XYZ file of C-alpha atoms in Angstrom:
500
model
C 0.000 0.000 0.000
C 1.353 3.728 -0.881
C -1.091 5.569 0.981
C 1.814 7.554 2.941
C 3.014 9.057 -0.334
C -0.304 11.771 -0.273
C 1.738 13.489 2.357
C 4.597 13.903 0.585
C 5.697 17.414 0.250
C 4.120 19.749 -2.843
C 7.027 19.711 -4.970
C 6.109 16.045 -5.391
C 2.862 16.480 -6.538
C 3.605 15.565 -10.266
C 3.962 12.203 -9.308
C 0.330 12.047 -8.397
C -1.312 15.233 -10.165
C -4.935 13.886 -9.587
C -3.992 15.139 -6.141
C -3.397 18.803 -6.806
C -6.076 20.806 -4.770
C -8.983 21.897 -7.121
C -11.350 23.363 -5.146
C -12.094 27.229 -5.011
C -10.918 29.070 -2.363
C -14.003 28.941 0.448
C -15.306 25.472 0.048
C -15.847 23.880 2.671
C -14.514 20.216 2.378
C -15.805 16.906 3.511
C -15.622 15.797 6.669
C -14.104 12.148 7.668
C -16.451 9.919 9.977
C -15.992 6.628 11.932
C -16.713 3.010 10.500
C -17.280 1.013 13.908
C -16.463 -2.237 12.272
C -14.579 -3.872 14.931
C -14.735 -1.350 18.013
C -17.958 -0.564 19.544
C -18.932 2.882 19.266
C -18.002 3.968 22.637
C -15.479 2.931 24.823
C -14.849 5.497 27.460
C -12.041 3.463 29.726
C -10.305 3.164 26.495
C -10.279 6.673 25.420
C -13.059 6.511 22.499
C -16.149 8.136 24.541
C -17.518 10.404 21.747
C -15.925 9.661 18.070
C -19.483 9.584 17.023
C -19.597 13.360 17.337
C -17.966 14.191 14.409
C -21.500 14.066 13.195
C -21.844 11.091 11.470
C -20.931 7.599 11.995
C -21.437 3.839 10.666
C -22.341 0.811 12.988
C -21.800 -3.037 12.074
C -24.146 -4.647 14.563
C -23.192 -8.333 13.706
C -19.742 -7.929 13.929
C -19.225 -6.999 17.352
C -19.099 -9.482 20.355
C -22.035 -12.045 21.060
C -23.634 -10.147 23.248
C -24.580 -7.298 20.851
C -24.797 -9.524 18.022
C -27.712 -11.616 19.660
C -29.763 -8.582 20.819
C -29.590 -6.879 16.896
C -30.717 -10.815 15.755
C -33.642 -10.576 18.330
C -34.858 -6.977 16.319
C -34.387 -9.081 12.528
C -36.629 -11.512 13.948
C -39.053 -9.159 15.497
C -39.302 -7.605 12.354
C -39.546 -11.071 10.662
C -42.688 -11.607 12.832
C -44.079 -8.210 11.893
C -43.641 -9.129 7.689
C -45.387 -12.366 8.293
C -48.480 -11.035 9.540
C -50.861 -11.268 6.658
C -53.109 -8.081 6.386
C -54.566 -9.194 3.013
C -57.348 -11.060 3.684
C -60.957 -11.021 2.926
C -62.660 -11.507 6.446
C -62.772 -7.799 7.650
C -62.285 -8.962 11.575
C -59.334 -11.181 10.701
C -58.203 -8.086 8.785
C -58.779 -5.945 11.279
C -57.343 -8.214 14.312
C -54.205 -8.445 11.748
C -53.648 -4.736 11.619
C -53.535 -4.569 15.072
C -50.893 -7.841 15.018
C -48.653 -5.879 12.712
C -48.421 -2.959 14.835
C -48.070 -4.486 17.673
C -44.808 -5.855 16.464
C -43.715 -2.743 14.742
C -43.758 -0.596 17.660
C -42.384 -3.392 19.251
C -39.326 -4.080 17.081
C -38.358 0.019 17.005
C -38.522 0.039 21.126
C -36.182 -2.680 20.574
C -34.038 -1.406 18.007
C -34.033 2.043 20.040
C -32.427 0.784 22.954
C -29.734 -0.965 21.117
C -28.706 2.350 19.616
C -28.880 4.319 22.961
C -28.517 2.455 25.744
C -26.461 -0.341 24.380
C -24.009 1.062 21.952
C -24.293 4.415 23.671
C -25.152 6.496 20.374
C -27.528 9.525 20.581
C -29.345 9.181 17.359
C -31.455 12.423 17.681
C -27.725 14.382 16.734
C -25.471 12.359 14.943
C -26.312 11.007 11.869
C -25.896 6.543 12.173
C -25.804 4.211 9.181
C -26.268 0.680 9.749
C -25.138 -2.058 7.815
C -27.521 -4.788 7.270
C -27.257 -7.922 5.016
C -29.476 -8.004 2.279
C -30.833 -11.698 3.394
C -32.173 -9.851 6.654
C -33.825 -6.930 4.216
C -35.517 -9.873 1.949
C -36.570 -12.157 4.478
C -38.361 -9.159 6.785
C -39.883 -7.283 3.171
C -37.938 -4.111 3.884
C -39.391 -4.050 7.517
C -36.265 -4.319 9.091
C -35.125 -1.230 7.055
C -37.987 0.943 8.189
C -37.524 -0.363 11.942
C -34.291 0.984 12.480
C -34.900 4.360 10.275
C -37.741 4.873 12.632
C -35.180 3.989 15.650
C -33.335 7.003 14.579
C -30.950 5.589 12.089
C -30.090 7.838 9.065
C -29.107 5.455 6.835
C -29.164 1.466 5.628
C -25.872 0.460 3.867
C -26.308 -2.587 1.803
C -24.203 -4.124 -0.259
C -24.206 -2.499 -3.595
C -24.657 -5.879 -5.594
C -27.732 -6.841 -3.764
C -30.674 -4.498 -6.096
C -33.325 -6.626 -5.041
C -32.579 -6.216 -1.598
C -32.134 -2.049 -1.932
C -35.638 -2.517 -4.115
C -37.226 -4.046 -1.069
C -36.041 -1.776 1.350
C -39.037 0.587 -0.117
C -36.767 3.525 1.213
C -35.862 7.330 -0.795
C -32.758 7.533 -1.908
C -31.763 9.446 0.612
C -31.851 6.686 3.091
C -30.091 4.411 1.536
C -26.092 3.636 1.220
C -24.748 1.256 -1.382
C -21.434 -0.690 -0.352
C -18.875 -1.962 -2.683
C -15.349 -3.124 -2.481
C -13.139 -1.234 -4.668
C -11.440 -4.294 -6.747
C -9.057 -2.059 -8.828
C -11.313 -1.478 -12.223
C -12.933 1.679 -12.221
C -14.822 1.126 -15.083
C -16.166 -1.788 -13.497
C -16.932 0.389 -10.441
C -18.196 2.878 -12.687
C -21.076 0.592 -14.362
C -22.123 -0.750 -11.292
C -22.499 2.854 -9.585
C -24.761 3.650 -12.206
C -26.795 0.587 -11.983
C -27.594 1.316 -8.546
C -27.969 5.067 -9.273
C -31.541 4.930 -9.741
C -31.963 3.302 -5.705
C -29.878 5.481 -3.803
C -27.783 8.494 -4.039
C -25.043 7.611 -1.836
C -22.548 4.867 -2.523
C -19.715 3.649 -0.485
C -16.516 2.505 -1.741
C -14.124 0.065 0.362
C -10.472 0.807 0.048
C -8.190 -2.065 1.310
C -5.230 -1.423 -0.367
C -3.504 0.516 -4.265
C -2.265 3.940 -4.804
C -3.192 7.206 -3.251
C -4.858 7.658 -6.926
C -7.437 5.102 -6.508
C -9.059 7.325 -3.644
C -9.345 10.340 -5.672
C -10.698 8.497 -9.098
C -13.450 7.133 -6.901
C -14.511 10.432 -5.726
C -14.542 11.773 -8.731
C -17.312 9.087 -10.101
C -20.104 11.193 -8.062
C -21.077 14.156 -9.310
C -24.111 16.616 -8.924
C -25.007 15.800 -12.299
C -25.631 12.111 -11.575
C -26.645 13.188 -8.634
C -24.720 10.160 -6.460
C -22.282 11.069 -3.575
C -19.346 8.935 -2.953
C -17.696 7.890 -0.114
C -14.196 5.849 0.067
C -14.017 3.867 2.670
C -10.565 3.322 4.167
C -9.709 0.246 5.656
C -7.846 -0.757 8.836
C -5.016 -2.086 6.470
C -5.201 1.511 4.645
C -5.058 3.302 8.365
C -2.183 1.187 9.857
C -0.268 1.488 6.523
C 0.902 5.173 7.375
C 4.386 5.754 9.402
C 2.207 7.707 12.447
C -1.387 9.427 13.228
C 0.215 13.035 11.547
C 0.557 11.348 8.365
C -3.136 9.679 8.530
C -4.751 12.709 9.113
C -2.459 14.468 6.065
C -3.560 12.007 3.647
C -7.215 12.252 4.872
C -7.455 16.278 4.258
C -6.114 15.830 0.477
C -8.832 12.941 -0.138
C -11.326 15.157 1.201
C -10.423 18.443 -0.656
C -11.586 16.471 -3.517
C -15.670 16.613 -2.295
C -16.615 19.937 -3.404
C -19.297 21.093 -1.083
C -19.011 18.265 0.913
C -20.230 15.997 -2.408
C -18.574 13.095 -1.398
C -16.571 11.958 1.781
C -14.011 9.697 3.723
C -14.853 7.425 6.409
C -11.906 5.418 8.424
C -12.458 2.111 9.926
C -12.007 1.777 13.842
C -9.636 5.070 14.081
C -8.590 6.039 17.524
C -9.879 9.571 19.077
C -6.307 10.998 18.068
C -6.309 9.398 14.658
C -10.117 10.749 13.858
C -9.264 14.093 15.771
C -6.679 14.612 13.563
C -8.144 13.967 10.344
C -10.963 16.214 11.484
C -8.958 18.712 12.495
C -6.735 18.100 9.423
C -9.529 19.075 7.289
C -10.408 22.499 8.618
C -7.985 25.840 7.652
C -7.292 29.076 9.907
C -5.263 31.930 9.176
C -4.514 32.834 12.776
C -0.961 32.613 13.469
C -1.482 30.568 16.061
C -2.963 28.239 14.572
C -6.190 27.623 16.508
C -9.905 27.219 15.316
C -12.572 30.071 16.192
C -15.261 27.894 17.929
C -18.666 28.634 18.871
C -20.660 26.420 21.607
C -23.936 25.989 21.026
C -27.103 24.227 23.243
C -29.156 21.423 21.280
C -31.548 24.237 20.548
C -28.639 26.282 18.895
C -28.678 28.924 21.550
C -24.878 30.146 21.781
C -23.610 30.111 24.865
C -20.017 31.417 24.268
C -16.972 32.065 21.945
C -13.881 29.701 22.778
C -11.126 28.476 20.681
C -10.014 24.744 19.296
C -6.699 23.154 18.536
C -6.139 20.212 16.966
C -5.133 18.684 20.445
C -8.460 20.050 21.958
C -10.428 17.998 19.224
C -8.537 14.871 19.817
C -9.239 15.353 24.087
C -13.038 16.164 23.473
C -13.636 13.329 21.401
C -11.544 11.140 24.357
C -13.693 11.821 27.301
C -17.180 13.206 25.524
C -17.010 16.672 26.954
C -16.369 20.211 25.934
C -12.655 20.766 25.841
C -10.959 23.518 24.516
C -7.528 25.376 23.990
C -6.803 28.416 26.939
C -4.680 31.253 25.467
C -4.163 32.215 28.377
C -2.418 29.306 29.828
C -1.521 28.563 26.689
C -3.136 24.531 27.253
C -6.119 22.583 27.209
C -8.902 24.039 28.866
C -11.263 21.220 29.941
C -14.093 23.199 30.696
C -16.087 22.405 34.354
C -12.929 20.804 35.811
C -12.392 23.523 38.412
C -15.519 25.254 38.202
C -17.549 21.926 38.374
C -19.626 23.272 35.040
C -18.625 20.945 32.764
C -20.317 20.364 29.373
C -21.681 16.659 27.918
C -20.414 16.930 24.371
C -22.941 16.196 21.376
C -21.613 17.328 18.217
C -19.114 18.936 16.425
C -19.571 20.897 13.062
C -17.503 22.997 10.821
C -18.985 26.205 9.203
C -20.019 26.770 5.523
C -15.754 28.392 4.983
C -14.567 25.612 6.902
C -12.599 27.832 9.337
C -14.722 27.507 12.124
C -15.919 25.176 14.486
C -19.173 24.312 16.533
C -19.615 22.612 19.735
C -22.987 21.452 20.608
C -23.202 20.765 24.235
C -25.238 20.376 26.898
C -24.163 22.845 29.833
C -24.023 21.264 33.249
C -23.360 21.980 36.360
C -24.276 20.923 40.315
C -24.836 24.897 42.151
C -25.871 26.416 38.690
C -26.127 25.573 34.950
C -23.266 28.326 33.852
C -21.140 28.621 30.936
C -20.021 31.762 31.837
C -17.588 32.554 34.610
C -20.029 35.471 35.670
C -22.698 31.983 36.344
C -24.864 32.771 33.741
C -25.939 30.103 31.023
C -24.039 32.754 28.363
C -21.727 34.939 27.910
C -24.459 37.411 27.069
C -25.957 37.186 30.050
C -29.286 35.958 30.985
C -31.266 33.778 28.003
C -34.462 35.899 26.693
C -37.538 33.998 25.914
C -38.427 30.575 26.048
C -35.115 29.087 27.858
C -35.856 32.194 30.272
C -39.164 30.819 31.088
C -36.908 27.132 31.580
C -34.869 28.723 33.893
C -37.301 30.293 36.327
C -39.648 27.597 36.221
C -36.703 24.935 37.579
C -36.275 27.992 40.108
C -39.975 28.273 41.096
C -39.903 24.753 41.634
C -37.158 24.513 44.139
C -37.943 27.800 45.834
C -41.902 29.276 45.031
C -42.250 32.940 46.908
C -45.631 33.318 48.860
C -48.619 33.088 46.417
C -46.859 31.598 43.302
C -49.134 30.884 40.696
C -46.677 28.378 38.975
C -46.416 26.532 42.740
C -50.183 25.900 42.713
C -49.470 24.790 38.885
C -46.467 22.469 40.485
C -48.564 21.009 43.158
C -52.080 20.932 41.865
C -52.178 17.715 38.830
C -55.805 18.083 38.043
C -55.391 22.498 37.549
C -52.308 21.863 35.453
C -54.099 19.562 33.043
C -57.474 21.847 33.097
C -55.125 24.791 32.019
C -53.722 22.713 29.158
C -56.796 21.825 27.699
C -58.499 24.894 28.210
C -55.609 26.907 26.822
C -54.850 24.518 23.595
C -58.760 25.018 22.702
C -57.982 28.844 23.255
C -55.004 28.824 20.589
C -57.103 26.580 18.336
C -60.205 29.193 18.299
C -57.781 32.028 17.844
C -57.811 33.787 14.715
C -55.985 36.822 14.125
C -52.280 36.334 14.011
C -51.733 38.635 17.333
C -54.292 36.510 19.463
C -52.291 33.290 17.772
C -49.107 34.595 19.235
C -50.582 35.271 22.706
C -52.254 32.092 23.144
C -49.152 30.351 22.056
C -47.379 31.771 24.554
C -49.721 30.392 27.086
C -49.701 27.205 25.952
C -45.825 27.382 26.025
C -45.893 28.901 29.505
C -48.764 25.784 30.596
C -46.328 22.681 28.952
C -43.140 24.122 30.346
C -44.781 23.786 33.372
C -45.232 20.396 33.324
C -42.145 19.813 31.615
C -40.503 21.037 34.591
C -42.197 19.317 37.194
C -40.817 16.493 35.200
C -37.728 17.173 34.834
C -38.039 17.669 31.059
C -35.999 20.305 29.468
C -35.983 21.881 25.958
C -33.414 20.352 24.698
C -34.831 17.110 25.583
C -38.207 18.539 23.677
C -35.722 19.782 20.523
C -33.627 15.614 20.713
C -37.266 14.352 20.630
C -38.429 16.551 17.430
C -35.029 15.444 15.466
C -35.522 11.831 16.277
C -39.041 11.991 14.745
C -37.090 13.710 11.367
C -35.584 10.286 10.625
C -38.743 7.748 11.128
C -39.837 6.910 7.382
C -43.089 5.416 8.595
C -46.113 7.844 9.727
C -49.177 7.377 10.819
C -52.428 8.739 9.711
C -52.708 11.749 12.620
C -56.422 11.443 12.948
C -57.774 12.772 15.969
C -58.364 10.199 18.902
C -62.030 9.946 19.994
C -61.685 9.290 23.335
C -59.382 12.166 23.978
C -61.857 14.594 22.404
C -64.182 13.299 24.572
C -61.722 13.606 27.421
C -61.092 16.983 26.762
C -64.737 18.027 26.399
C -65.238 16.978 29.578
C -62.937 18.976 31.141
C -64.235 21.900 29.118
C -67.579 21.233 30.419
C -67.005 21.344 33.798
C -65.118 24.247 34.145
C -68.114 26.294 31.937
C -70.425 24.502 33.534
């Protein structure tokens, strides 16, 4: 393998001149992610709590240890139920009792499929963007079930091999959703033809490079285009990754592959790298004309609220993706800067993203913190003081409810179920009456006021409201949304007795 030689100094670019940097000034570039082929997606003894934060990473569920393996094979054949259920029939009660089968065992296998994303491989699928590989036998045998199951866990993405049409036809999924895999043999043409078979299914195709010349990576990229309208990805191997002399060199090599995806069409994913290795790259891939060398970085709630303006080194990349948490670099003590480690405020890390110029970063975190939730040194959320609005509201709700002065209205609220859920109902009839777009705006804001309320009491924030809302982007199944009887009747009665 002559990976190594992309990092090779410029005056030896003629030896490779597919490599020369062609992209205009400004563009961002494409990102690298992590293939978990091997390693589980988070291992924090071992210094791999957060890769997934990059944005985007892909999962092999049946190539991990038994354990995990078995529990993914209990969701295939939950979903293998569901497909078996046979909802074309004549009888109208069997039919009917058959429905009910079916969903039964669909909301069954994405409860399932959820807590093997979260709880057991640790991912938060509401913020990072998973792909899943799945064999194309599973896919067949389940009707495309299986696919829609784990989209509807919060996957982004199914990656199946590229070969298997039938089984990307039975999926039933947009091309969007969809990854095609292939191993790179050597023959682009043959590459070529089968990328545009596919083409039709899904506009994203993966490309597995084991081994060849630093050429190879570049004449893959360039067989997706915007006019074909197919992304490509090369996927570097372990034996690509362990061929370069150190981690510097890695993350070198990565950067020139990815200035090749204009726009970020295209992109580079590395099997099982470590934090410094994928730090690197990530890093690697980002520019800054400071002379210092360090990334402008913004930190941001899940709700996009910026808390405060920090900077980034390449080091500070590698230690946030190591332990999961906001870490930055301190000019002035010229170090990291592990945020909360002396004031106790310390950040759970979600995300990291790189802006439209690619010269500046953005952290999105959840701030915590024991005494007070503080970014700020001054102990104030930001470092523009106190929030406005809605997270305004949060915060003096979670006070009322410690600590209610004499007469609090939102104390009665906190301590009185059956008011609470009056002022709900009577309120969400209020906004639905409401007409012009002024009397809209102020019964909104009473129905926000009324829900944060019980979100409080709780212990529901809105960033837990705002991970909720993004998991429901990915599901690919939907139901009907037609208005439930009983609760109608429900809330009628409530209505009732409080006019009559």
């Amino acid at each position: 393998v002559c990976a190594p030689l992309l990092v090779e100094k410029i005056s030896k670019y003629h030896r490779f001149p597919c490599l020369l940097p062609n992209h205009p000034s400004g563009t961002m570039t494409s990102l690298p992610y992590p293939s978990f082929v091997s390693d589980i997606p988070v291992d924090v003894d071992g210094g791999r709590a957060a890769l997934s934060a990059v944005g985007k990473c892909r999962i092999y569920p049946e190539a991990y240890s038994e354990d995990y393996a078995t529990e993914f094979r209990a969701i295939v054949d939950k979903n293998l139920e569901q497909s078996k259920v046979n909802t074309d029939v004549a009888d109208k009660d069997e039919k009917d009792k058959n429905k009910k089968l079916k969903k039964k065992f669909m909301k069954q296998g994405v409860a399932m499929a959820k807590k093997y994303l979260t709880e057991t491989l640790g991912l938060d699928v509401s913020i990072v963007d998973v792909q899943i590989v799945v064999s194309a036998k599973d896919i067949l045998e389940t009707d495309g079930c299986l696919a829609a199951c784990l989209l509807d866990a919060g996957c982004d993405a199914i990656v199946i091999a590229g070969t298997e049409l039938s089984a990307i036809d039975a999926a039933k999924l947009p091309r969007d959703r969809v990854v095609a895999h292939f191993d790179y043999s050597g023959d682009i043409s043959t590459l070529q033809e089968s990328l545009e078979a596919v083409s039709a299914l899904v506009n994203t195709v993966s490309v597995g490079l084991s081994s060849g010349s630093p050429q190879a990576a570049v004449e893959i990229l360039r067989l997706g285009t915007k006019e074909n309208d197919v992304r490509v990805v090369v996927h570097l191997s372990s034996e690509v990754r362990n061929s370069f002399a150190n981690d510097d060199e890695l993350a070198a090599a990565v950067a020139e592959i990815s200035k090749h995806c204009k726009d970020g069409w295209g992109g580079v994913t590395i099997v099982d790298p470590t934090a410094k290795q994928l730090g690197l790259s990530f890093a690697g891939c980002m520019k800054t004309d400071r002379d210092d060398r360090l990334y402008t970085t913004v930190v941001c709630t899940r709700s996009g609220e910026a808390l405060g303006l920090v900077y980034s080194s390449k080091e500070s990349v590698v230690a946030a993706l190591e332990c999961g948490r906001g870490v930055y670099y301190s000019r002035s003590r010229q170090g990291l800067w592990r945020k909360g480690d002396t004031s106790g405020h310390y950040q759970t890390l979600h995300r990291l993203d790189v802006d439209c110029d690619g010269d500046a970063l953005r952290f999105t975190v959840t701030q915590r913190g024991d005494d007070v939730v503080a970014f700020c040194h001054l102990n104030t959320l930001t470092c523009w003081g106190e929030p406005r609005g809605v997270r305004h509201l949060e915060g003096t709700l979670k006070e009322r409810l410690k600590s209610a002065p004499a007469g609090s209205y939102t104390k009665r609220l906190f301590d009185d179920e059956e008011l609470l859920r009056d002022k709900l109902v009577e309120e969400a009839q209020e906004l639905s009456e409401a007409e012009s777009p002024e009397h809209v705006a102020e019964e909104l804001a009473d129905v926000l006021y009324f829900a944060m309320v019980r979100a409080a009491k709780a212990g529901v924030s809105i960033d837990d409201a705002v991970a909720e809302l993004d998991r429901r982007a990915r599901k690919v199944t939907r139901r009907k949304g037609d208005s439930k009887a009983e609760r109608i009747a429900a809330g009628n009665e409530i209505l009732n007795k409080k006019t009559g």
